[in-house]
Amino acid sequence: MKASHRDALLRKHLKYLQKKYGTNLRFNFNNLKENDRLILLQPIKNLCIPMKDPFILQQHRILHHNNDLEISSDCENQFFFMIKTLYSMFKERNYQLLSCSNANQVLQYSSSSEDKKLRLTVDSRNKSHENDILSNSNVFNLYLCYFHLLKNYDFLENIKEELLKKLEESEQIRRESIYSNEMKFCKICSVLKDELQTLKEKYNNISKNYTISQMEKERSVMNYATGEKRLLEAQKSIKLVEKKHQEALKENAGLQKKLQRAEHDISKLATEMNSKCSEIMQLRNQIERHRDSDNAKEMKLKWAQNRLKIITDAQEESQAKLNECLAKNTELKNQCEFLQSQVNDKIKMVNKTDENKVTILDQQLKEQQARLIMERHVIEDAENTRIKLQKEYDILLDRQRIADKENHLLISQIHSLQREFTECKTEVNFLRASLEREKEKVQTLESQLSQMETLNKHLETKEQRLCALEVELKRLQLEKADFQADIEALRQREIQMLDFTQKLTDKNVQLQCNFTNIQSKYHILENSQHPLEQRIKKCMEDIASLEQNLSREKIKRSEECNVLAKYIAELTLYNQTLLYQLEDLEGEKYILRKRYELAIREMNREVYLRRTKTENNKSLPDASSSENCANCEESALKESHSQNSSLNEIGNAKMYDVLDKENLYKQLIKLQKINAKRAERIDFLEEHSHALLKELQKKTKIIQNYGIPCDINTNHGKF
């Protein structure tokens, strides 16, 4: 039935009711839909009558008992208004007309879907209007027929037969009273003709409405088929979404495993990085030590070269002095030979001369003897000088031999130092190559770390996608629930449609009622969806707050990790500094021990020399010859010179002559005290280094056991 035609019919009935009863009733035709739901208004109080059960309105009282519904009114003028409201209610509640009695003004309706009955009664307090209502029973019947003809075509045909019977009866009555009431009957005939025309028009309209209802039925069948198709498509989409959800869950599990592996690899790489850094630091320290040792060896080489230069210069000077002494010795030897030759010549000359010249010769002999004595003294002095020079020459030769030995030793030391230098160079080159390799490894590890960071970012993006997919999955689950609810409703409707195929005529009205029920359910679902949407909004707000809290916690945890990393780096640096201090102290200890041993050896040698000197001084008499004293002094000088050449830290030979026994003992006591203090210091430093190593080991164990494997929360709590 078209909306415009229906509105025109309703307006006609309203005009008739307003003319007859003067009721101020009007309809709001703007909200009319295809399911014939009307919103009825009462303009007197501006109240809207809702289509719900039970409800209370002024001058209308509706009571909903267990199985019956009773509606009563206090005014006869609003009887038709109540009928309209009941008709709209009957459409929603699936009621059907059982009986109608106009005399008692009672309507009884029953529902096909529910075992309920409805009874309408009108209490007519104004008895003056009662006859009017009873006299206008035809209008009432016509009005009821209009509403029931909208529902059932068979029922309309019965009403038509009844109306024709009533028309025939009216015609018979008119024929009997033709003479007395011609004018009245003419008027009545004209009225009846008009009514017949209206009825024919109504019949045509009803037939049209019937065809329209059939078309609507076919449309409803097509809608049902399309709904089933949509349902199947929705089920397929739900299955696809579930498959996607399962795949997403699998991908999430795989990504979580990859994340765990990546975290494990990152921890391994971090440990490897730390170990490589420690190795690099050790290699750098070794290189620095080798550089220091190379510098020290170069200094020793320079010092040995300078000493060699000094020794060679001294050797050249001694050779020059030797040459001068040899030249003087040869000159003296030549002079002695010349004098002997002269003496021999004179002796020969004396033997050849005469005896007369004995006196002269005696005098000359005496003079010559004196000269010879003088020459002997000169020769003795020359021999003494020659002996001294020879001794000096021997001393210089010994010195030269010692210098040659020292030179050979120094050359061997230089060669050994050069070899060590080349070895150190090779070691330095090897260490540089190893350093470059370690740098390359560090670069590769850094690249791996960057790759792992990119993987973590990719995993975070995938997690965000998974969260979005989960949100979509929840939404789809909600849609699935809605679809299932719709499916259940559609199944019920399918059952009703199967019954409808058996009883086409009866189920037409039921389909409309079901449609109205579905719309009411839809509105109920819409009303119930608002709290769900509010809950979803709250859930989204909670999710946003949780994400913010999660980001804050991530930032906190990253800061805590950075703090822990800094703390671990400081501990490692402190450990390395302690190790360097320990190594330096061990080197100092070794050097001090060597110095102490050298000093003790030197002091023992000095004591031994002094003892030998004192024993020699006691054993030898005071009237020893000057030559022996000179020899002793020379031997002492040789020994002291050899000691000075072997021991570089002791002073010259003159200082050893000056020192007494007491000074030597005092120096020994001082050195022993210094060595005892140094030994105590070394022991204290060793104990301190062992204690520091134990503390470092404990801290590293604590960090390994509690810092690295545990969660960040536990780390923060413990540290």
XYZ file of C-alpha atoms in Angstrom:
719
model
C 0.000 0.000 0.000
C 1.406 3.388 -1.013
C 2.076 5.964 1.685
C 0.209 8.806 -0.098
C -2.958 6.700 -0.601
C -2.815 5.511 2.984
C -2.368 9.080 4.271
C -5.357 10.253 2.196
C -7.580 7.529 3.651
C -6.454 8.345 7.157
C -7.157 12.049 6.613
C -10.675 11.212 5.381
C -11.363 9.180 8.501
C -9.972 11.946 10.666
C -12.257 14.530 9.032
C -15.239 12.258 9.569
C -14.312 11.732 13.235
C -13.791 15.474 13.745
C -17.186 16.275 12.187
C -18.977 13.643 14.239
C -17.275 13.906 17.620
C -15.221 17.061 17.457
C -12.072 15.288 18.671
C -8.819 17.160 18.227
C -6.845 14.205 16.916
C -4.028 14.461 14.432
C -1.281 12.197 13.089
C 2.383 12.883 12.390
C 2.703 11.592 8.811
C 6.358 12.560 8.470
C 7.693 9.459 10.284
C 5.643 6.900 8.337
C 7.673 3.956 6.947
C 7.023 0.867 4.825
C 6.090 -1.193 7.883
C 3.013 1.080 8.589
C 4.276 2.238 11.976
C 2.577 5.449 13.068
C 3.502 7.880 15.752
C 0.238 9.037 17.284
C 0.010 12.328 19.080
C -2.541 13.744 21.473
C -2.451 17.501 20.974
C -4.383 18.270 24.131
C -1.476 17.334 26.429
C 1.258 17.112 23.717
C 2.045 13.574 24.749
C 3.431 10.862 22.501
C 1.988 7.382 22.915
C 4.871 4.893 22.782
C 4.231 1.455 21.325
C 5.301 -0.378 24.420
C 3.572 -2.641 26.864
C 2.536 -1.653 29.589
C 2.019 2.169 29.406
C -0.139 4.741 31.206
C -1.684 7.780 29.584
C -4.147 10.341 30.863
C -7.778 9.176 30.235
C -6.384 5.768 29.064
C -5.554 3.014 31.460
C -3.715 -0.103 30.209
C -2.989 -2.954 32.592
C -0.777 -5.858 31.545
C -1.535 -9.008 33.526
C 0.015 -12.455 33.121
C -1.958 -13.480 30.011
C -4.588 -10.704 29.432
C -4.350 -7.069 28.429
C -7.235 -4.814 29.516
C -7.631 -1.248 28.254
C -10.385 1.105 29.422
C -11.308 4.690 28.612
C -13.271 7.334 30.494
C -14.618 9.089 27.457
C -16.641 7.830 24.472
C -15.213 10.492 22.185
C -11.786 8.892 22.352
C -12.982 5.414 21.453
C -11.784 5.636 17.872
C -8.498 7.120 18.976
C -8.002 4.078 21.193
C -8.842 1.830 18.258
C -6.108 3.502 16.208
C -3.559 3.058 18.965
C -4.645 -0.554 19.379
C -4.290 -1.160 15.655
C -0.710 0.111 15.708
C -0.064 -2.044 18.775
C -1.627 -5.074 17.110
C 0.734 -4.689 14.203
C 3.694 -4.837 16.575
C 2.309 -7.595 18.827
C 0.910 -9.896 16.113
C -2.717 -9.811 17.343
C -5.734 -10.899 15.278
C -9.424 -9.988 15.596
C -11.543 -12.663 17.227
C -14.891 -10.960 17.812
C -16.470 -7.535 17.759
C -19.630 -6.558 19.617
C -20.765 -2.977 19.053
C -23.560 -3.067 21.607
C -21.236 -3.611 24.522
C -18.380 -1.764 22.822
C -15.990 -4.634 23.360
C -13.133 -5.748 21.108
C -11.369 -9.015 21.670
C -8.053 -9.723 19.967
C -5.715 -12.642 20.251
C -2.075 -13.142 19.248
C -0.946 -15.975 17.023
C 2.616 -15.939 18.344
C 1.703 -15.567 22.024
C -1.260 -16.989 23.956
C -2.599 -13.604 24.996
C -5.975 -11.881 24.738
C -6.856 -8.250 24.637
C -10.160 -6.789 25.721
C -11.286 -3.225 25.164
C -14.141 -1.715 27.161
C -15.612 1.772 27.118
C -17.355 3.122 30.191
C -19.901 5.612 28.851
C -20.661 8.049 31.648
C -22.504 10.494 29.385
C -25.562 8.439 28.395
C -26.705 11.070 25.930
C -23.983 9.986 23.494
C -24.702 6.272 23.823
C -27.529 6.267 21.256
C -25.359 8.190 18.801
C -22.607 5.593 19.053
C -25.101 2.727 18.680
C -26.875 4.395 15.774
C -23.590 4.841 13.995
C -22.676 1.191 14.205
C -22.432 1.046 10.425
C -19.682 3.664 10.459
C -17.917 1.789 13.209
C -18.179 -1.417 11.234
C -16.937 0.325 8.124
C -13.984 1.723 10.010
C -13.150 -1.704 11.375
C -13.591 -3.180 7.924
C -11.079 -0.717 6.545
C -8.407 -1.900 8.958
C -9.202 -5.550 8.495
C -9.396 -5.280 4.728
C -5.829 -4.065 4.842
C -4.896 -7.433 6.322
C -6.892 -10.099 4.624
C -8.621 -10.181 1.226
C -10.969 -13.073 2.152
C -12.164 -11.189 5.188
C -12.898 -8.180 2.949
C -15.028 -10.336 0.630
C -17.135 -11.503 3.591
C -17.566 -7.894 4.651
C -18.620 -7.059 1.106
C -21.321 -9.786 1.155
C -22.574 -8.551 4.498
C -22.711 -5.006 3.170
C -24.638 -6.157 0.079
C -27.115 -7.982 2.311
C -27.534 -4.833 4.353
C -28.062 -2.847 1.152
C -30.776 -5.300 -0.024
C -32.489 -5.075 3.350
C -32.366 -1.297 3.146
C -33.846 -1.439 -0.369
C -36.713 -3.710 0.854
C -37.362 -1.321 3.731
C -37.306 1.567 1.289
C -39.866 -0.171 -1.012
C -42.226 -0.847 1.919
C -42.022 2.747 3.084
C -42.019 4.255 -0.421
C -45.151 6.125 0.019
C -44.588 7.563 3.446
C -40.957 8.472 3.251
C -40.108 9.024 -0.407
C -37.905 11.999 0.251
C -36.103 10.279 3.050
C -35.503 7.162 1.015
C -34.271 9.184 -1.937
C -31.773 10.833 0.293
C -30.852 7.484 1.722
C -30.471 6.024 -1.782
C -28.206 8.829 -2.801
C -26.199 8.298 0.356
C -26.079 4.585 -0.292
C -25.010 5.157 -3.881
C -22.250 7.357 -2.642
C -21.279 4.729 -0.141
C -21.367 2.085 -2.881
C -19.103 4.181 -4.996
C -16.782 4.660 -2.078
C -16.899 0.927 -1.395
C -16.140 0.159 -5.016
C -13.274 2.558 -4.887
C -12.170 0.920 -1.684
C -12.528 -2.485 -3.321
C -10.411 -1.369 -6.237
C -7.918 0.076 -3.841
C -7.934 -3.150 -1.836
C -7.366 -5.199 -4.999
C -4.525 -2.896 -5.889
C -3.190 -3.233 -2.392
C -3.463 -6.996 -2.697
C -1.390 -6.978 -5.859
C 1.054 -4.644 -4.168
C 1.193 -6.990 -1.170
C 1.956 -9.896 -3.507
C 4.714 -7.855 -5.078
C 5.994 -6.999 -1.631
C 5.827 -10.691 -0.737
C 7.950 -11.522 -3.767
C 10.308 -8.751 -2.810
C 10.493 -10.135 0.717
C 11.326 -13.569 -0.731
C 14.031 -11.980 -2.866
C 15.268 -10.060 0.149
C 15.323 -13.312 2.076
C 17.384 -14.950 -0.686
C 19.750 -11.980 -0.834
C 19.958 -12.061 2.971
C 20.943 -15.725 2.835
C 23.581 -14.908 0.224
C 24.891 -12.128 2.406
C 24.856 -14.507 5.358
C 26.926 -17.044 3.413
C 29.295 -14.305 2.307
C 29.530 -13.084 5.895
C 30.306 -16.630 7.069
C 32.993 -16.920 4.393
C 34.439 -13.561 5.396
C 34.358 -14.656 9.060
C 36.219 -17.849 8.172
C 38.766 -15.882 6.180
C 39.190 -13.463 9.070
C 39.655 -16.365 11.473
C 42.276 -17.861 9.148
C 43.994 -14.494 8.947
C 43.830 -14.230 12.723
C 45.400 -17.673 13.122
C 48.086 -16.780 10.585
C 48.681 -13.511 12.411
C 48.967 -15.401 15.705
C 51.454 -17.784 14.096
C 53.397 -14.860 12.674
C 53.289 -13.223 16.092
C 54.662 -16.377 17.715
C 57.378 -16.616 15.051
C 58.243 -12.960 15.488
C 58.390 -13.379 19.253
C 60.764 -16.323 18.779
C 62.839 -14.229 16.391
C 62.794 -11.424 18.950
C 64.030 -13.757 21.658
C 66.734 -15.074 19.324
C 67.682 -11.527 18.403
C 67.879 -10.542 22.074
C 70.011 -13.622 22.742
C 72.246 -12.734 19.782
C 72.453 -9.145 21.009
C 73.513 -10.318 24.460
C 76.099 -12.624 22.854
C 77.348 -9.818 20.640
C 77.519 -7.503 23.639
C 79.588 -10.051 25.573
C 81.802 -10.596 22.523
C 82.132 -6.846 22.107
C 83.141 -6.487 25.745
C 85.657 -9.329 25.434
C 87.030 -7.878 22.188
C 87.247 -4.427 23.764
C 89.124 -5.882 26.724
C 91.450 -7.736 24.321
C 91.974 -4.548 22.335
C 92.764 -2.653 25.518
C 95.215 -5.386 26.535
C 96.826 -5.277 23.089
C 97.081 -1.503 23.295
C 98.684 -1.789 26.702
C 101.097 -4.404 25.355
C 101.927 -2.110 22.440
C 102.527 0.760 24.843
C 104.720 -1.474 26.974
C 106.636 -2.613 23.909
C 107.029 1.008 22.902
C 108.339 1.854 26.367
C 110.693 -1.123 26.256
C 111.803 -0.084 22.748
C 112.424 3.436 23.964
C 114.386 2.097 26.928
C 116.393 -0.178 24.660
C 117.053 2.699 22.284
C 118.230 4.785 25.236
C 120.493 1.926 26.319
C 121.817 1.635 22.763
C 122.543 5.348 22.629
C 124.214 5.170 26.039
C 126.300 2.143 24.922
C 127.276 3.937 21.706
C 128.342 7.002 23.671
C 130.302 4.814 26.043
C 131.929 3.032 23.082
C 132.906 6.387 21.650
C 134.411 7.409 25.012
C 136.285 4.093 25.314
C 137.592 4.313 21.729
C 138.752 7.881 22.354
C 140.495 6.768 25.563
C 142.069 3.837 23.686
C 143.355 6.147 20.984
C 144.810 8.487 23.623
C 146.430 5.544 25.422
C 147.873 4.288 22.116
C 149.295 7.744 21.413
C 150.850 7.852 24.900
C 152.220 4.333 24.352
C 153.773 5.390 21.088
C 155.353 8.408 22.774
C 156.706 6.223 25.597
C 158.101 3.709 23.093
C 159.779 6.505 21.182
C 161.366 7.848 24.398
C 162.480 4.320 25.338
C 164.139 3.819 21.962
C 165.871 7.174 22.294
C 167.183 6.271 25.769
C 168.368 2.888 24.512
C 170.226 4.597 21.678
C 171.831 7.042 24.120
C 172.928 4.159 26.389
C 174.462 2.276 23.467
C 176.223 5.443 22.324
C 177.684 5.997 25.825
C 178.868 2.383 26.074
C 180.547 2.685 22.717
C 182.274 5.882 23.850
C 183.424 4.211 27.085
C 184.801 1.253 25.211
C 186.597 3.561 22.796
C 188.136 5.487 25.649
C 189.227 2.293 27.381
C 190.885 1.226 24.207
C 192.504 4.638 23.896
C 193.744 4.350 27.452
C 195.245 0.924 26.844
C 197.095 2.215 23.788
C 198.594 5.255 25.522
C 201.725 5.181 27.416
C 202.338 4.506 31.028
C 203.409 8.084 31.501
C 200.109 9.247 31.087
C 198.737 7.050 33.926
C 198.195 9.871 36.274
C 196.440 11.879 33.665
C 194.489 8.893 32.722
C 193.734 8.138 36.372
C 192.298 11.570 36.721
C 190.484 11.181 33.465
C 189.349 7.765 34.640
C 188.060 9.210 37.846
C 186.278 11.864 35.890
C 184.982 9.298 33.489
C 183.982 7.048 36.418
C 182.142 9.977 37.894
C 180.579 10.571 34.535
C 179.821 6.899 34.232
C 178.264 6.908 37.682
C 176.224 9.869 36.626
C 175.359 8.124 33.388
C 174.551 4.943 35.328
C 172.262 6.967 37.522
C 170.742 8.466 34.424
C 170.473 5.013 32.840
C 168.954 3.628 36.028
C 166.525 6.480 36.056
C 165.787 5.819 32.404
C 165.384 2.123 33.151
C 163.111 2.976 36.044
C 161.123 5.256 33.795
C 161.223 2.550 31.125
C 159.996 -0.015 33.669
C 157.310 2.394 34.788
C 156.371 3.100 31.215
C 156.370 -0.620 30.475
C 154.169 -1.188 33.487
C 151.928 1.617 32.312
C 152.034 0.040 28.861
C 151.046 -3.310 30.377
C 148.276 -1.576 32.330
C 147.133 0.152 29.173
C 147.292 -3.162 27.303
C 145.186 -4.749 30.041
C 142.831 -1.832 29.847
C 142.744 -2.158 26.091
C 141.989 -5.863 26.390
C 139.256 -5.118 28.955
C 137.958 -2.382 26.686
C 138.060 -4.775 23.729
C 136.167 -7.338 25.770
C 133.675 -4.692 26.834
C 133.519 -3.540 23.234
C 132.785 -7.089 22.075
C 130.217 -7.426 24.852
C 128.659 -4.123 23.887
C 128.660 -5.135 20.212
C 127.007 -8.431 21.144
C 124.557 -6.508 23.318
C 123.925 -4.116 20.430
C 123.308 -7.047 18.093
C 121.017 -8.662 20.657
C 119.248 -5.338 21.172
C 118.922 -4.929 17.429
C 117.503 -8.425 17.219
C 115.133 -7.651 20.064
C 114.283 -4.400 18.322
C 113.482 -6.262 15.099
C 111.501 -8.829 17.069
C 109.639 -6.038 18.825
C 108.998 -4.422 15.457
C 107.640 -7.689 14.118
C 105.537 -8.083 17.258
C 104.320 -4.499 16.900
C 103.419 -5.132 13.264
C 101.684 -8.360 14.242
C 99.844 -6.545 17.024
C 98.894 -3.774 14.601
C 97.579 -6.352 12.167
C 95.692 -8.057 14.990
C 94.412 -4.621 16.065
C 93.159 -3.950 12.550
C 91.527 -7.377 12.510
C 89.890 -6.667 15.843
C 88.748 -3.295 14.530
C 87.239 -5.027 11.506
C 85.569 -7.516 13.825
C 84.267 -4.635 15.940
C 82.933 -2.949 12.808
C 81.249 -6.179 11.731
C 79.787 -6.551 15.204
C 78.569 -2.946 15.108
C 76.981 -3.599 11.716
C 75.343 -6.704 13.173
C 74.139 -4.608 16.102
C 72.674 -2.025 13.725
C 71.001 -4.861 11.806
C 69.598 -6.219 15.065
C 68.309 -2.742 15.942
C 66.618 -2.512 12.552
C 65.176 -5.982 13.158
C 63.883 -4.804 16.544
C 62.276 -1.786 14.892
C 60.768 -4.043 12.226
C 59.480 -6.338 14.955
C 57.989 -3.363 16.801
C 56.193 -2.299 13.627
C 54.974 -5.862 13.174
C 53.788 -5.887 16.786
C 51.889 -2.681 16.126
C 50.382 -4.298 13.043
C 49.470 -7.317 15.125
C 47.816 -5.058 17.685
C 45.872 -3.401 14.868
C 44.946 -6.833 13.532
C 43.817 -7.882 17.003
C 41.676 -4.758 17.236
C 40.219 -5.543 13.806
C 39.723 -9.134 14.918
C 37.823 -7.971 17.982
C 35.734 -5.734 15.785
C 35.095 -8.618 13.423
C 34.221 -10.846 16.369
C 31.699 -8.254 17.466
C 30.371 -8.144 13.924
C 30.355 -11.923 13.961
C 28.290 -11.891 17.140
C 25.933 -9.407 15.506
C 25.815 -11.606 12.437
C 25.114 -14.645 14.579
C 22.300 -12.804 16.297
C 21.002 -11.780 12.897
C 21.482 -15.363 11.713
C 19.424 -16.683 14.596
C 16.745 -14.119 13.844
C 16.921 -15.047 10.185
C 16.645 -18.727 11.071
C 13.514 -17.997 13.027
C 12.342 -16.020 10.075
C 13.228 -18.933 7.796
C 11.036 -21.227 9.879
C 8.287 -18.686 9.625
C 8.838 -18.450 5.883
C 8.556 -22.235 5.556
C 5.218 -22.009 7.306
C 4.441 -19.069 5.079
C 4.837 -21.264 1.974
C 2.151 -23.550 3.389
C -0.169 -20.731 4.367
C 0.529 -17.847 2.046
C -2.490 -15.811 2.982
C -2.036 -16.059 6.755
C 1.711 -15.528 6.733
C 1.599 -12.256 4.807
C 0.532 -10.378 7.896
C 2.923 -12.374 10.069
C 5.814 -11.428 7.799
C 4.979 -7.778 8.223
C 4.725 -8.321 11.960
C 8.051 -10.193 11.947
C 9.558 -7.355 10.003
C 8.302 -4.903 12.575
C 9.657 -7.178 15.319
C 13.027 -7.302 13.593
C 13.016 -3.539 13.339
C 12.107 -3.271 17.009
C 14.924 -5.694 17.772
C 17.188 -3.643 15.569
C 16.241 -0.533 17.505
C 16.727 -2.426 20.752
C 20.118 -3.587 19.512
C 20.933 -0.041 18.484
C 19.935 1.127 21.938
C 21.967 -1.661 23.506
C 24.900 -0.875 21.216
C 25.444 2.536 22.796
C 26.848 1.123 26.061
C 28.954 -1.261 23.977
C 30.328 1.668 21.999
C 30.978 3.497 25.249
C 32.757 0.415 26.557
C 34.777 0.206 23.345
C 35.695 3.874 23.723
C 36.702 3.228 27.323
C 38.715 0.205 26.204
C 40.418 2.293 23.520
C 41.197 4.985 26.094
C 42.542 2.303 28.443
C 44.621 0.897 25.578
C 45.989 4.367 24.804
C 46.816 4.936 28.480
C 48.407 1.491 28.665
C 50.444 2.223 25.540
C 51.607 5.486 27.089
C 52.513 3.656 30.302
C 54.271 1.006 28.227
C 56.279 3.651 26.349
C 57.173 5.314 29.658
C 58.232 1.989 31.130
C 60.270 1.253 28.002
C 62.007 4.618 28.369
C 62.641 3.901 32.060
C 63.964 0.464 31.283
C 66.220 1.809 28.533
C 67.530 4.455 30.943
C 68.135 1.770 33.564
C 69.933 -0.352 30.964
C 72.099 2.628 30.032
C 72.852 3.255 33.718
C 73.768 -0.417 34.178
C 75.922 -0.339 31.062
C 77.704 2.773 32.328
C 78.155 1.136 35.715
C 79.584 -2.012 34.097
C 81.873 0.104 31.895
C 83.102 1.999 34.954
C 83.729 -1.284 36.751
C 85.654 -2.635 33.770
C 87.716 0.562 33.548
C 88.376 0.424 37.275
C 89.366 -3.228 36.927
C 91.714 -2.399 34.063
C 93.297 0.472 35.997
C 93.797 -1.836 38.973
C 95.344 -4.461 36.712
C 97.673 -1.846 35.223
C 98.616 -0.653 38.710
C 99.247 -4.250 39.746
C 101.439 -4.852 36.715
C 103.325 -1.605 37.355
C 103.803 -2.566 40.998
C 105.023 -6.004 40.006
C 107.504 -4.398 37.601
C 108.643 -1.987 40.304
C 108.966 -4.895 42.702
C 111.065 -6.839 40.199
C 113.268 -3.786 39.536
C 113.683 -3.112 43.276
C 114.620 -6.718 43.901
C 117.222 -6.573 41.135
C 118.602 -3.311 42.482
C 118.649 -4.746 45.959
C 120.528 -7.839 44.777
C 123.010 -5.700 42.823
C 123.566 -3.420 45.819
C 124.119 -6.430 48.102
C 126.584 -7.895 45.616
C 128.423 -4.593 45.360
C 128.534 -4.224 49.128
C 129.804 -7.781 49.518
C 132.500 -7.069 46.967
C 133.458 -3.858 48.753
C 133.592 -5.683 52.092
C 135.702 -8.405 50.529
C 138.084 -5.819 49.028
C 138.385 -3.966 52.342
C 139.053 -7.187 54.185
C 141.777 -8.160 51.699
C 143.298 -4.680 52.040
C 143.319 -4.821 55.833
C 144.779 -8.326 55.808
C 147.467 -7.248 53.363
C 148.230 -4.174 55.463
C 148.547 -6.293 58.628
C 150.628 -9.044 57.009
C 153.068 -6.780 55.275
C 155.653 -4.917 57.495
C 155.744 -1.190 57.774
C 159.177 -1.064 56.049
C 157.941 -2.559 52.822
C 159.495 -1.233 49.716
C 157.931 1.532 47.771
C 157.770 -0.674 44.737
C 155.542 -3.220 46.531
C 153.305 -0.437 47.799
C 153.163 0.929 44.347
C 152.318 -2.517 43.014
C 149.589 -2.958 45.641
C 148.208 0.441 44.886
C 148.304 -0.337 41.206
C 146.546 -3.707 41.740
C 143.936 -2.006 43.926
C 143.484 0.626 41.297
C 143.092 -2.103 38.651
C 140.482 -3.914 40.710
C 138.625 -0.749 41.524
C 138.742 0.265 37.884
C 137.411 -3.142 36.833
C 134.660 -2.824 39.436
C 133.822 0.645 38.220
C 133.676 -0.598 34.662
C 131.414 -3.561 35.640
C 129.222 -1.683 38.140
C 127.900 1.556 36.753
C 125.967 2.686 39.793
C 128.980 2.826 42.208
C 131.305 5.863 42.246
C 134.960 6.170 41.392
C 137.845 4.324 43.051
C 138.811 7.297 45.183
C 135.466 7.100 47.015
C 136.179 3.490 47.971
C 139.536 4.575 49.415
C 137.816 7.232 51.528
C 135.053 5.041 52.927
C 135.663 3.320 56.234
C 134.208 0.174 57.682
C 131.727 2.063 59.825
C 130.400 3.985 56.864
C 130.099 0.744 54.945
C 128.195 -0.899 57.788
C 125.954 2.148 58.104
C 125.240 2.073 54.388
C 124.526 -1.647 54.621
C 122.084 -1.071 57.505
C 120.407 1.775 55.609
C 120.092 -0.305 52.483
C 118.696 -3.213 54.489
C 116.133 -0.899 56.109
C 115.172 0.571 52.752
C 114.875 -2.918 51.289
C 112.776 -4.059 54.274
C 110.466 -1.062 53.824
C 110.210 -1.746 50.113
C 109.495 -5.419 50.766
C 106.767 -4.439 53.255
C 105.334 -2.010 50.733
C 105.450 -4.664 48.016
C 103.696 -7.176 50.309
C 101.072 -4.587 51.224
C 100.510 -3.733 47.555
C 100.242 -7.438 46.684
C 97.653 -7.979 49.436
C 95.783 -4.863 48.333
C 95.817 -5.998 44.705
C 94.576 -9.486 45.701
C 91.770 -7.907 47.763
C 90.801 -5.642 44.846
C 90.823 -8.620 42.481
C 88.553 -10.559 44.832
C 86.155 -7.596 45.060
C 86.143 -7.272 41.281
C 85.472 -10.984 40.872
C 82.600 -10.768 43.351
C 81.126 -7.754 41.562
C 81.435 -9.416 38.177
C 79.741 -12.541 39.552
C 76.938 -10.393 41.009
C 76.509 -8.625 37.673
C 76.534 -11.918 35.746
C 74.108 -13.662 38.127
C 71.701 -10.807 38.810
C 72.292 -7.983 36.365
C 72.297 -9.552 32.884
C 69.826 -12.524 32.821
C 67.161 -11.103 35.125
C 64.511 -8.636 34.092
C 65.082 -4.920 34.222
C 62.726 -4.478 37.183
C 64.735 -6.922 39.317
C 67.962 -5.273 38.169
C 66.702 -1.888 39.290
C 65.602 -3.299 42.620
C 68.903 -5.041 43.330
C 71.330 -2.359 42.176
